[in-house]
PDB file of C-alpha atoms in Angstrom:
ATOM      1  CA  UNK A 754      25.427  57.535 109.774  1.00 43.00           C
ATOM      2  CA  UNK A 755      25.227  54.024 109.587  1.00 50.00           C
ATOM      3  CA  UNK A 756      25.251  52.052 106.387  1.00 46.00           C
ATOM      4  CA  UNK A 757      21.481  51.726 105.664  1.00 46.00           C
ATOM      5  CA  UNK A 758      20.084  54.848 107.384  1.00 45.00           C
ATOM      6  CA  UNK A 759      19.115  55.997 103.991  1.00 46.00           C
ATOM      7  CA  UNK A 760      16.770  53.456 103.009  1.00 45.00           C
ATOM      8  CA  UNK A 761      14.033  54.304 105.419  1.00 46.00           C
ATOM      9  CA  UNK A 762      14.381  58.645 105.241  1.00 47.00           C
ATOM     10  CA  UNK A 763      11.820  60.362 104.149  1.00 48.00           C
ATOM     11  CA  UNK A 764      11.845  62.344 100.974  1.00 53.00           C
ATOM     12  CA  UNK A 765       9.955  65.445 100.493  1.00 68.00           C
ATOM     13  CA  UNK A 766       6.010  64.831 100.336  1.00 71.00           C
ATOM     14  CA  UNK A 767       3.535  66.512  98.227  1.00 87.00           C
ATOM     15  CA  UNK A 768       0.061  65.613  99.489  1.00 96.00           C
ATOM     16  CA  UNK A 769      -3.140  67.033  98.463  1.00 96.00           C
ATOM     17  CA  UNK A 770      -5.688  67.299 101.082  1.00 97.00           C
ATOM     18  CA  UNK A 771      -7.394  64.149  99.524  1.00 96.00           C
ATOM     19  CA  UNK A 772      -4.081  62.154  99.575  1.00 96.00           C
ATOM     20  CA  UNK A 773      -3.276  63.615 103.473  1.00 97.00           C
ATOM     21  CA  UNK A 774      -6.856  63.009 104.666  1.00 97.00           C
ATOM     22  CA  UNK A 775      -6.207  58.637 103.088  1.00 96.00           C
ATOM     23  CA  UNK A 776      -2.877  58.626 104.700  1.00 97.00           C
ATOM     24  CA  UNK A 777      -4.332  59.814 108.082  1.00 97.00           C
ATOM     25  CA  UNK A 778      -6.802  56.511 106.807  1.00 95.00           C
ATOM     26  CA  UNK A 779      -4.409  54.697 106.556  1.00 94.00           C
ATOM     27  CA  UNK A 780      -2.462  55.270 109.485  1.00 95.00           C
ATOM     28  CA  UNK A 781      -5.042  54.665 112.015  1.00 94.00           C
ATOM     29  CA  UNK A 782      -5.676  50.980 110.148  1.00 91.00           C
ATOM     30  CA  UNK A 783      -2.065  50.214 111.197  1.00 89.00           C
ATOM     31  CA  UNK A 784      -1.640  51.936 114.646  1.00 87.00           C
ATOM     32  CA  UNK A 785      -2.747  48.811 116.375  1.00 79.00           C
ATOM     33  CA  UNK A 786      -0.900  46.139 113.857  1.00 78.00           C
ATOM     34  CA  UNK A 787      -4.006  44.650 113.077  1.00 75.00           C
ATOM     35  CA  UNK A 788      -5.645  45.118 109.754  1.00 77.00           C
ATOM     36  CA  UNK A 789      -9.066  44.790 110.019  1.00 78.00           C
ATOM     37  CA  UNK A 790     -11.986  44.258 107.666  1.00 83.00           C
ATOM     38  CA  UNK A 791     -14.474  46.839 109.295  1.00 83.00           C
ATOM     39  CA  UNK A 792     -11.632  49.150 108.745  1.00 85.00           C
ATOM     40  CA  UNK A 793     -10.355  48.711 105.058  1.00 84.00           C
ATOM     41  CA  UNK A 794     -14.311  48.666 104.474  1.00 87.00           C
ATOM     42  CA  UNK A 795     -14.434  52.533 105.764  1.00 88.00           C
ATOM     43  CA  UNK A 796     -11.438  53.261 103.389  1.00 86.00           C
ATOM     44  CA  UNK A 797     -13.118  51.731 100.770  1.00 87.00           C
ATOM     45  CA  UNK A 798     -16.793  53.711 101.805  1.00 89.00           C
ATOM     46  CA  UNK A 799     -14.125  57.075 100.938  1.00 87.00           C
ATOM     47  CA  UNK A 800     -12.177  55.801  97.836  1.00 84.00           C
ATOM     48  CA  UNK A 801     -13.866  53.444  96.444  1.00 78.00           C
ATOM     49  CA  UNK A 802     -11.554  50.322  95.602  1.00 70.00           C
ATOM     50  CA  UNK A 803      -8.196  52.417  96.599  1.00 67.00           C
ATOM     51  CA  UNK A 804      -7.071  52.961  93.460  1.00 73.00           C
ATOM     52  CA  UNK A 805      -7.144  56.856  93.150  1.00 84.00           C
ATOM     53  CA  UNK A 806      -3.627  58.795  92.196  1.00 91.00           C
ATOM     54  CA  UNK A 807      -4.563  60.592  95.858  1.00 93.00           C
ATOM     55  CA  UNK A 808      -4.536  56.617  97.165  1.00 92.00           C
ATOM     56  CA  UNK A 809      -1.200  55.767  95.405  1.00 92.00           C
ATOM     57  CA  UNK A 810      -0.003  59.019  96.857  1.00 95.00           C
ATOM     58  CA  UNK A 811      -0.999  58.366 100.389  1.00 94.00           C
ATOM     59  CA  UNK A 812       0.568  54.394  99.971  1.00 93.00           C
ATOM     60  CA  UNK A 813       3.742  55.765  98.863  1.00 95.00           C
ATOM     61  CA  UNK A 814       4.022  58.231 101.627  1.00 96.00           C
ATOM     62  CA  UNK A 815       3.120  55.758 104.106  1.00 93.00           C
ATOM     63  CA  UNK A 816       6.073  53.215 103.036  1.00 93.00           C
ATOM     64  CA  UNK A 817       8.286  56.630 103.506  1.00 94.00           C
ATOM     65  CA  UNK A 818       7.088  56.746 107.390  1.00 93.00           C
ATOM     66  CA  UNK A 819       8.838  55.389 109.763  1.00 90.00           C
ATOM     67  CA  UNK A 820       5.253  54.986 111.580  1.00 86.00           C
ATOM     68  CA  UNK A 821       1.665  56.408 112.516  1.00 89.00           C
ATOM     69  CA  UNK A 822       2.917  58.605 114.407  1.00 87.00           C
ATOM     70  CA  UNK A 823       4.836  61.006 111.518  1.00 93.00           C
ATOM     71  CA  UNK A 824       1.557  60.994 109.022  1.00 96.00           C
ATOM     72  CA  UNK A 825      -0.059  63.192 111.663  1.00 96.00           C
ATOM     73  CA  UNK A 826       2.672  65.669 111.227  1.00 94.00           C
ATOM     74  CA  UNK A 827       2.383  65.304 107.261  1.00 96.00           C
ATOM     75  CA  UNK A 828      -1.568  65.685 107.399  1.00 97.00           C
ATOM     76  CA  UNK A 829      -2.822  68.229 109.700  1.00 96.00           C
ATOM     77  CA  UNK A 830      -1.074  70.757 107.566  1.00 96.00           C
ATOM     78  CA  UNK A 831      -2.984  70.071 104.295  1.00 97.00           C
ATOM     79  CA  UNK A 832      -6.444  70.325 105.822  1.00 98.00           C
ATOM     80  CA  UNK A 833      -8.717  73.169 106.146  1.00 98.00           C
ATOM     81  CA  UNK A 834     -11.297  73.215 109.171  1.00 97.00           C
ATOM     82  CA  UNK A 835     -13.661  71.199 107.059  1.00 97.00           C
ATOM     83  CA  UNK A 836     -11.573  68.539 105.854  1.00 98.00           C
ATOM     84  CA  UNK A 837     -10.267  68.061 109.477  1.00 98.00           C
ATOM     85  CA  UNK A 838     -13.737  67.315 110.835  1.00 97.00           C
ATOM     86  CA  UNK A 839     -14.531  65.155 107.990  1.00 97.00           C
ATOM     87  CA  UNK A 840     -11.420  63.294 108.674  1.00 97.00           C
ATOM     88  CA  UNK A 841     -11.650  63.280 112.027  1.00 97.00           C
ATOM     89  CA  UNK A 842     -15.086  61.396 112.069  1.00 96.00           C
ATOM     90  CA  UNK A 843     -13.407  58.993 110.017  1.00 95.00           C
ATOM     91  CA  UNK A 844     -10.554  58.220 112.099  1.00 96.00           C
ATOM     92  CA  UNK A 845     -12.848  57.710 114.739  1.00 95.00           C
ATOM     93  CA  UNK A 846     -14.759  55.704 112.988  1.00 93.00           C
ATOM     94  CA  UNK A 847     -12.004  53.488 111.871  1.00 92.00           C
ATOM     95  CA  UNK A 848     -10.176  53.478 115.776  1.00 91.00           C
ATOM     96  CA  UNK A 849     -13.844  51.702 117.552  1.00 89.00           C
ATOM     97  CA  UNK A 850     -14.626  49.582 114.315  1.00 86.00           C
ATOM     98  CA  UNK A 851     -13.810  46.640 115.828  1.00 73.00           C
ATOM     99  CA  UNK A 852     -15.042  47.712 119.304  1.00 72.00           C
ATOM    100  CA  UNK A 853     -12.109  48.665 121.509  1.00 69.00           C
ATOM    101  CA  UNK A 854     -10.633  51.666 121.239  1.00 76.00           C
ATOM    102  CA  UNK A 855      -7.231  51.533 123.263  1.00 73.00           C
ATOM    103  CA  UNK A 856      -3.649  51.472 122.962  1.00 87.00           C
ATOM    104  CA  UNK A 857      -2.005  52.715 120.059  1.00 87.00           C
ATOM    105  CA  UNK A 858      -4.994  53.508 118.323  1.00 89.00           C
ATOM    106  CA  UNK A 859      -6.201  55.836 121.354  1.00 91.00           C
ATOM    107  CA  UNK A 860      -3.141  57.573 121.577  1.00 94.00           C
ATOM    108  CA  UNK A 861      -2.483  58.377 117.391  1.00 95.00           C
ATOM    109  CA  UNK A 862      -6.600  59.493 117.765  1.00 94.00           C
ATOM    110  CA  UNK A 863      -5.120  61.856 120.697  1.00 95.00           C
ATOM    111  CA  UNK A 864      -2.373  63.203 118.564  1.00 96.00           C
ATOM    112  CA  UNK A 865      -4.229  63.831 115.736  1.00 97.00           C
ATOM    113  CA  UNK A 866      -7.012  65.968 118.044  1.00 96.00           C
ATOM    114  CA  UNK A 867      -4.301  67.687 119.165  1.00 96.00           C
ATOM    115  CA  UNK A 868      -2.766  68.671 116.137  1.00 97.00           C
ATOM    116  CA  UNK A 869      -6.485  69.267 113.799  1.00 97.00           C
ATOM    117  CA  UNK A 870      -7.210  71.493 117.033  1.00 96.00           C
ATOM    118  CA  UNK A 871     -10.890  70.246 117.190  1.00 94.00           C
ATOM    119  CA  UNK A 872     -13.300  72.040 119.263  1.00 92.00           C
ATOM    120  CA  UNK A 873     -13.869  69.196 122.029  1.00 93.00           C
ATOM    121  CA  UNK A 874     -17.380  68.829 121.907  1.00 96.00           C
ATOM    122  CA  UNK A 875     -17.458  68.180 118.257  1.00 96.00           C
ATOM    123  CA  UNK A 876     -15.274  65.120 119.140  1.00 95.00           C
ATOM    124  CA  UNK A 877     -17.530  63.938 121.946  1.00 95.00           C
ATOM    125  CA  UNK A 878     -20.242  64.459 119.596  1.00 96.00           C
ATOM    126  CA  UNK A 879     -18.751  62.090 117.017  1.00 95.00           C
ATOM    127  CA  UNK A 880     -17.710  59.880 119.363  1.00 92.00           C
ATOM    128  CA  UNK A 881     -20.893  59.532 120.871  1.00 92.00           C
ATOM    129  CA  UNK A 882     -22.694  58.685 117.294  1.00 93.00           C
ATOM    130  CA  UNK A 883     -19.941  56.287 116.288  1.00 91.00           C
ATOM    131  CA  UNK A 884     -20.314  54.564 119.269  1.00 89.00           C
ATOM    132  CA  UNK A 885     -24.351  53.822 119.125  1.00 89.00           C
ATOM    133  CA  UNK A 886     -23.618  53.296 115.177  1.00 87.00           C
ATOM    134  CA  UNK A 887     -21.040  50.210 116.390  1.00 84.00           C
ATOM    135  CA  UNK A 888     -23.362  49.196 119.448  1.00 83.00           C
ATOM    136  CA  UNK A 889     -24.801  45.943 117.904  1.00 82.00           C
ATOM    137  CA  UNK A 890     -26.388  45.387 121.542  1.00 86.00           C
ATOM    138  CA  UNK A 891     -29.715  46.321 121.342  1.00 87.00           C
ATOM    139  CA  UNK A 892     -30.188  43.400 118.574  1.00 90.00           C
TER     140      UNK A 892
END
């Protein structure tokens, strides 16, 4: 074990499903490394000016993580069907809010379909309306 191996392990985590379904949030606004406006703005569009206990909750556990990766582990576990759909929509919503969805961002969206266990078309579906909602195009 080396000398500072203990400053970065994680502790044990209580989330709610409020404070899992923000830290999913909040994971997906870092996959990529780039913080963006449209995205923080979808956070905010859930929780208001991020300044719940669930927010403080999901901030601490994210400082805990060594990455994106390891809050889809943490989450999918606190969410009922429900919640997972609901939070699903918004991580897909967050993912194409600037436009491109590749990379990093595609592949933590992958994981967490994989791990809410989503029925496929309800994915497509949301994908489908996120993407016409983001389509500036036609103006």
């Amino acid at each position: 074990m080396g000398l500072f191996d203990g400053l970065r392990r994680q502790r044990d985590v209580t989330l709610t499903p409020r404070s899992a379904m923000l830290l999913a949030c909040i994971s997906m606004v870092a996959a990529d490394g780039d913080i963006d406006d449209d995205e923080i703005a979808i956070i905010r569009r859930i929780d208001g000016n991020a300044d719940s206990p669930d927010w403080g909750t999901a901030i601490d556990t994210w400082k805990r993580v060594p990455g994106p990766n390891e809050c889809v582990d943490l989450t999918a576990p606190q969410l009922d069907d429900e919640q997972r759909r609901f939070t699903m929509a918004n991580l897909i919503d967050i993912a194409m809010a600037d436009g491109v969805l590749a990379g990093a961002e595609k592949e933590l969206l992958e994981r967490y379909v994989d791990a809410f266990q989503l029925d496929d078309e309800f994915v497509r579906h949301v994908v489908d309306v996120i993407s016409i909602k983001n389509d500036q195009a036609p103006f």
